[in-house]
Amino acid sequence: MPLSQFAESIGGGFKAYRMDSTAKESDMRRAAKLGTCECCDYVTVSKDKQSVILIEETKLEGTIAAFKQKYAYLNDNDQKALLYDEFRKENRLKLYGSMLVLCRLASSRDEVRKFLPENKFQFWLVATTASPDSVMLMDYLTDNLRGFLKSTLTKEMMDVVDIIPSTELDEKLSAQAIQID
């Protein structure tokens, strides 16, 4: 299976490799002989070919609404504290899962091994925000998720954690990511 089977448009004419597809033929997790482990949505490489870029897209409004419904019995402060904690842990799990998928693929496929730089990762959380709650969560993430994820891996491995509004993804991809054919 060629790496190109995972290519998918993500904005502005850019393509990245889809990691968590539900289609059998383009599911990177399945190709790595893993089950439906948690992982990021996309992977690509920086223009300087020094970093693997893991991209996770999230609709914060949906996340918040589902969370509030599930934990409606908690007061607002407890809900907020639990939401922040769960969101950080979920993204850490996706980061680790993505690294596992890439490691497994790189160990069995020369094309993947040649594509991926060694030991440098960037994590981009692309967030859609509109409601005051989602803007507040975005502010929290900017302040806290970055430090949390960077402490998960050494500074030498995790050099960038960015929280990006979805409206700025095309510009960031154009400036910092390679163009995949």
mmCIF file of C-alpha atoms in Angstrom:
data_model
loop_
_atom_site.group_PDB
_atom_site.id
_atom_site.type_symbol
_atom_site.label_atom_id
_atom_site.label_comp_id
_atom_site.label_asym_id
_atom_site.label_seq_id
_atom_site.Cartn_x
_atom_site.Cartn_y
_atom_site.Cartn_z
ATOM 1 C CA MET A 1 0.000 0.000 0.000
ATOM 2 C CA PRO A 2 1.489 3.360 -0.985
ATOM 3 C CA LEU A 3 1.465 6.300 1.404
ATOM 4 C CA SER A 4 -0.548 8.244 -1.188
ATOM 5 C CA GLN A 5 -3.626 6.127 -0.393
ATOM 6 C CA PHE A 6 -3.982 8.161 2.817
ATOM 7 C CA ALA A 7 -3.756 11.608 1.130
ATOM 8 C CA GLU A 8 -6.762 13.845 1.677
ATOM 9 C CA SER A 9 -7.518 17.545 1.176
ATOM 10 C CA ILE A 10 -7.622 19.550 4.383
ATOM 11 C CA GLY A 11 -7.859 23.107 3.166
ATOM 12 C CA GLY A 12 -6.626 25.608 0.652
ATOM 13 C CA GLY A 13 -5.683 22.873 -1.799
ATOM 14 C CA PHE A 14 -3.339 21.297 0.727
ATOM 15 C CA LYS A 15 -3.281 17.600 1.378
ATOM 16 C CA ALA A 16 -2.136 15.696 4.398
ATOM 17 C CA TYR A 17 -2.219 12.024 5.230
ATOM 18 C CA ARG A 18 -5.408 10.963 7.017
ATOM 19 C CA MET A 19 -4.648 8.836 10.077
ATOM 20 C CA ASP A 20 -8.061 7.904 11.472
ATOM 21 C CA SER A 21 -10.213 7.186 8.445
ATOM 22 C CA THR A 22 -13.194 4.902 8.888
ATOM 23 C CA ALA A 23 -12.732 3.494 5.364
ATOM 24 C CA LYS A 24 -10.790 0.205 5.436
ATOM 25 C CA GLU A 25 -8.652 1.000 2.402
ATOM 26 C CA SER A 26 -7.434 4.324 3.786
ATOM 27 C CA ASP A 27 -7.221 3.643 7.521
ATOM 28 C CA MET A 28 -3.635 4.247 8.598
ATOM 29 C CA ARG A 29 -4.280 2.492 11.915
ATOM 30 C CA ARG A 30 -5.375 -0.670 10.114
ATOM 31 C CA ALA A 31 -2.329 -0.484 7.824
ATOM 32 C CA ALA A 32 -0.193 -0.356 10.991
ATOM 33 C CA LYS A 33 -1.991 -3.502 12.185
ATOM 34 C CA LEU A 34 -3.608 -1.656 15.077
ATOM 35 C CA GLY A 35 -7.236 -1.457 16.075
ATOM 36 C CA THR A 36 -9.166 1.763 16.339
ATOM 37 C CA CYS A 37 -6.671 3.411 18.664
ATOM 38 C CA GLU A 38 -7.012 7.096 19.380
ATOM 39 C CA CYS A 39 -4.906 9.195 17.044
ATOM 40 C CA CYS A 40 -4.837 12.586 15.362
ATOM 41 C CA ASP A 41 -6.767 13.294 12.188
ATOM 42 C CA TYR A 42 -3.838 14.085 9.884
ATOM 43 C CA VAL A 43 -0.070 13.949 9.569
ATOM 44 C CA THR A 44 2.273 15.879 7.312
ATOM 45 C CA VAL A 45 5.818 17.240 7.440
ATOM 46 C CA SER A 46 7.197 20.753 7.874
ATOM 47 C CA LYS A 47 8.634 22.531 4.823
ATOM 48 C CA ASP A 48 12.142 22.256 6.254
ATOM 49 C CA LYS A 49 11.510 18.491 6.640
ATOM 50 C CA GLN A 50 12.665 18.656 10.264
ATOM 51 C CA SER A 51 9.318 17.968 12.008
ATOM 52 C CA VAL A 52 6.365 15.637 11.765
ATOM 53 C CA ILE A 53 3.178 17.725 12.051
ATOM 54 C CA LEU A 54 0.236 16.007 13.733
ATOM 55 C CA ILE A 55 -3.063 17.809 13.128
ATOM 56 C CA GLU A 56 -6.188 17.327 15.225
ATOM 57 C CA GLU A 57 -9.396 19.084 14.182
ATOM 58 C CA THR A 58 -12.085 19.728 16.760
ATOM 59 C CA LYS A 59 -15.440 21.465 16.874
ATOM 60 C CA LEU A 60 -15.370 22.920 20.353
ATOM 61 C CA GLU A 61 -19.103 23.695 20.463
ATOM 62 C CA GLY A 62 -19.978 20.025 19.954
ATOM 63 C CA THR A 63 -17.399 18.905 22.493
ATOM 64 C CA ILE A 64 -18.727 21.310 25.102
ATOM 65 C CA ALA A 65 -22.406 20.497 24.459
ATOM 66 C CA ALA A 66 -21.841 16.729 24.685
ATOM 67 C CA PHE A 67 -19.764 17.131 27.812
ATOM 68 C CA LYS A 68 -22.346 19.349 29.555
ATOM 69 C CA GLN A 69 -25.076 16.862 28.743
ATOM 70 C CA LYS A 70 -23.060 13.908 30.024
ATOM 71 C CA TYR A 71 -22.100 15.691 33.256
ATOM 72 C CA ALA A 72 -25.233 17.766 33.811
ATOM 73 C CA TYR A 73 -25.345 16.631 37.453
ATOM 74 C CA LEU A 74 -22.125 18.584 38.218
ATOM 75 C CA ASN A 75 -22.071 22.284 39.010
ATOM 76 C CA ASP A 76 -20.566 24.657 36.404
ATOM 77 C CA ASN A 77 -17.155 24.958 38.068
ATOM 78 C CA ASP A 78 -16.762 21.186 38.427
ATOM 79 C CA GLN A 79 -17.914 20.668 34.839
ATOM 80 C CA LYS A 80 -15.365 23.174 33.583
ATOM 81 C CA ALA A 81 -12.514 21.649 35.599
ATOM 82 C CA LEU A 82 -13.387 18.136 34.416
ATOM 83 C CA LEU A 83 -13.797 19.287 30.792
ATOM 84 C CA TYR A 84 -10.360 20.896 30.785
ATOM 85 C CA ASP A 85 -8.762 17.841 32.350
ATOM 86 C CA GLU A 86 -10.466 15.377 29.991
ATOM 87 C CA PHE A 87 -9.647 17.487 26.927
ATOM 88 C CA ARG A 88 -5.954 17.601 27.819
ATOM 89 C CA LYS A 89 -5.839 13.850 28.451
ATOM 90 C CA GLU A 90 -7.722 13.057 25.234
ATOM 91 C CA ASN A 91 -5.265 15.056 23.148
ATOM 92 C CA ARG A 92 -2.281 13.481 24.888
ATOM 93 C CA LEU A 93 -3.743 10.053 24.087
ATOM 94 C CA LYS A 94 -4.201 11.054 20.441
ATOM 95 C CA LEU A 95 -0.618 12.274 20.322
ATOM 96 C CA TYR A 96 0.717 8.981 21.705
ATOM 97 C CA GLY A 97 -1.581 6.937 19.448
ATOM 98 C CA SER A 98 -0.405 8.867 16.398
ATOM 99 C CA MET A 99 3.197 8.271 17.301
ATOM 100 C CA LEU A 100 2.502 4.552 17.697
ATOM 101 C CA VAL A 101 0.808 4.347 14.282
ATOM 102 C CA LEU A 102 3.695 6.184 12.616
ATOM 103 C CA CYS A 103 6.305 4.084 14.401
ATOM 104 C CA ARG A 104 4.618 0.848 13.332
ATOM 105 C CA LEU A 105 4.287 2.011 9.730
ATOM 106 C CA ALA A 106 7.863 3.310 9.575
ATOM 107 C CA SER A 107 9.169 -0.020 10.845
ATOM 108 C CA SER A 108 7.516 -1.916 7.998
ATOM 109 C CA ARG A 109 7.421 0.566 5.093
ATOM 110 C CA ASP A 110 10.453 2.255 3.592
ATOM 111 C CA GLU A 111 8.261 4.948 1.997
ATOM 112 C CA VAL A 112 6.957 6.027 5.418
ATOM 113 C CA ARG A 113 10.399 5.846 7.019
ATOM 114 C CA LYS A 114 11.860 8.075 4.274
ATOM 115 C CA PHE A 115 8.979 10.563 4.517
ATOM 116 C CA LEU A 116 9.126 11.079 8.289
ATOM 117 C CA PRO A 117 11.846 13.147 9.953
ATOM 118 C CA GLU A 118 13.361 11.635 13.087
ATOM 119 C CA ASN A 119 12.402 12.672 16.612
ATOM 120 C CA LYS A 120 10.759 16.077 16.038
ATOM 121 C CA PHE A 121 7.015 16.542 16.382
ATOM 122 C CA GLN A 122 4.595 19.430 16.135
ATOM 123 C CA PHE A 123 1.005 19.216 17.348
ATOM 124 C CA TRP A 124 -1.574 21.514 15.788
ATOM 125 C CA LEU A 125 -5.018 21.604 17.357
ATOM 126 C CA VAL A 126 -7.333 23.197 14.797
ATOM 127 C CA ALA A 127 -10.405 24.475 16.607
ATOM 128 C CA THR A 128 -13.715 25.802 15.377
ATOM 129 C CA THR A 129 -15.031 28.362 17.839
ATOM 130 C CA ALA A 130 -18.127 30.530 17.878
ATOM 131 C CA SER A 131 -19.853 30.419 21.256
ATOM 132 C CA PRO A 132 -18.525 32.233 24.336
ATOM 133 C CA ASP A 133 -17.918 28.819 25.986
ATOM 134 C CA SER A 134 -15.787 27.617 23.080
ATOM 135 C CA VAL A 135 -13.802 30.871 22.991
ATOM 136 C CA MET A 136 -13.173 30.466 26.729
ATOM 137 C CA LEU A 137 -12.042 26.861 26.196
ATOM 138 C CA MET A 138 -9.783 28.015 23.351
ATOM 139 C CA ASP A 139 -8.182 30.599 25.666
ATOM 140 C CA TYR A 140 -7.643 27.923 28.307
ATOM 141 C CA LEU A 141 -6.127 25.554 25.768
ATOM 142 C CA THR A 142 -3.759 28.202 24.505
ATOM 143 C CA ASP A 143 -2.532 28.762 28.037
ATOM 144 C CA ASN A 144 -2.523 25.195 29.350
ATOM 145 C CA LEU A 145 -2.655 22.520 26.641
ATOM 146 C CA ARG A 146 0.591 23.735 25.106
ATOM 147 C CA GLY A 147 2.524 23.278 28.353
ATOM 148 C CA PHE A 148 0.782 20.003 29.163
ATOM 149 C CA LEU A 149 1.633 18.381 25.825
ATOM 150 C CA LYS A 150 5.158 19.761 25.738
ATOM 151 C CA SER A 151 5.767 18.249 29.182
ATOM 152 C CA THR A 152 4.558 14.876 27.858
ATOM 153 C CA LEU A 153 7.594 14.634 25.590
ATOM 154 C CA THR A 154 11.011 16.202 25.852
ATOM 155 C CA LYS A 155 11.601 19.622 24.339
ATOM 156 C CA GLU A 156 13.873 17.940 21.804
ATOM 157 C CA MET A 157 10.949 15.813 20.532
ATOM 158 C CA MET A 158 7.959 18.160 20.869
ATOM 159 C CA ASP A 159 9.130 21.492 19.585
ATOM 160 C CA VAL A 160 5.753 23.092 18.723
ATOM 161 C CA VAL A 161 2.231 22.881 20.130
ATOM 162 C CA ASP A 162 -0.133 25.301 18.410
ATOM 163 C CA ILE A 163 -3.816 25.923 18.934
ATOM 164 C CA ILE A 164 -5.112 27.349 15.671
ATOM 165 C CA PRO A 165 -8.528 28.758 14.839
ATOM 166 C CA SER A 166 -9.918 26.829 11.847
ATOM 167 C CA THR A 167 -10.045 30.087 9.886
ATOM 168 C CA GLU A 168 -6.221 30.248 9.965
ATOM 169 C CA LEU A 169 -5.411 26.656 8.954
ATOM 170 C CA ASP A 170 -4.934 27.360 5.223
ATOM 171 C CA GLU A 171 -2.479 30.155 5.942
ATOM 172 C CA LYS A 172 -0.502 28.041 8.432
ATOM 173 C CA LEU A 173 -0.324 25.076 6.056
ATOM 174 C CA SER A 174 0.838 27.327 3.241
ATOM 175 C CA ALA A 175 3.554 28.865 5.390
ATOM 176 C CA GLN A 176 4.826 25.788 7.221
ATOM 177 C CA ALA A 177 3.832 22.439 5.663
ATOM 178 C CA ILE A 178 5.050 20.643 2.572
ATOM 179 C CA GLN A 179 2.669 20.201 -0.339
ATOM 180 C CA ILE A 180 1.705 16.546 -0.746
ATOM 181 C CA ASP A 181 0.823 15.400 -4.257
#
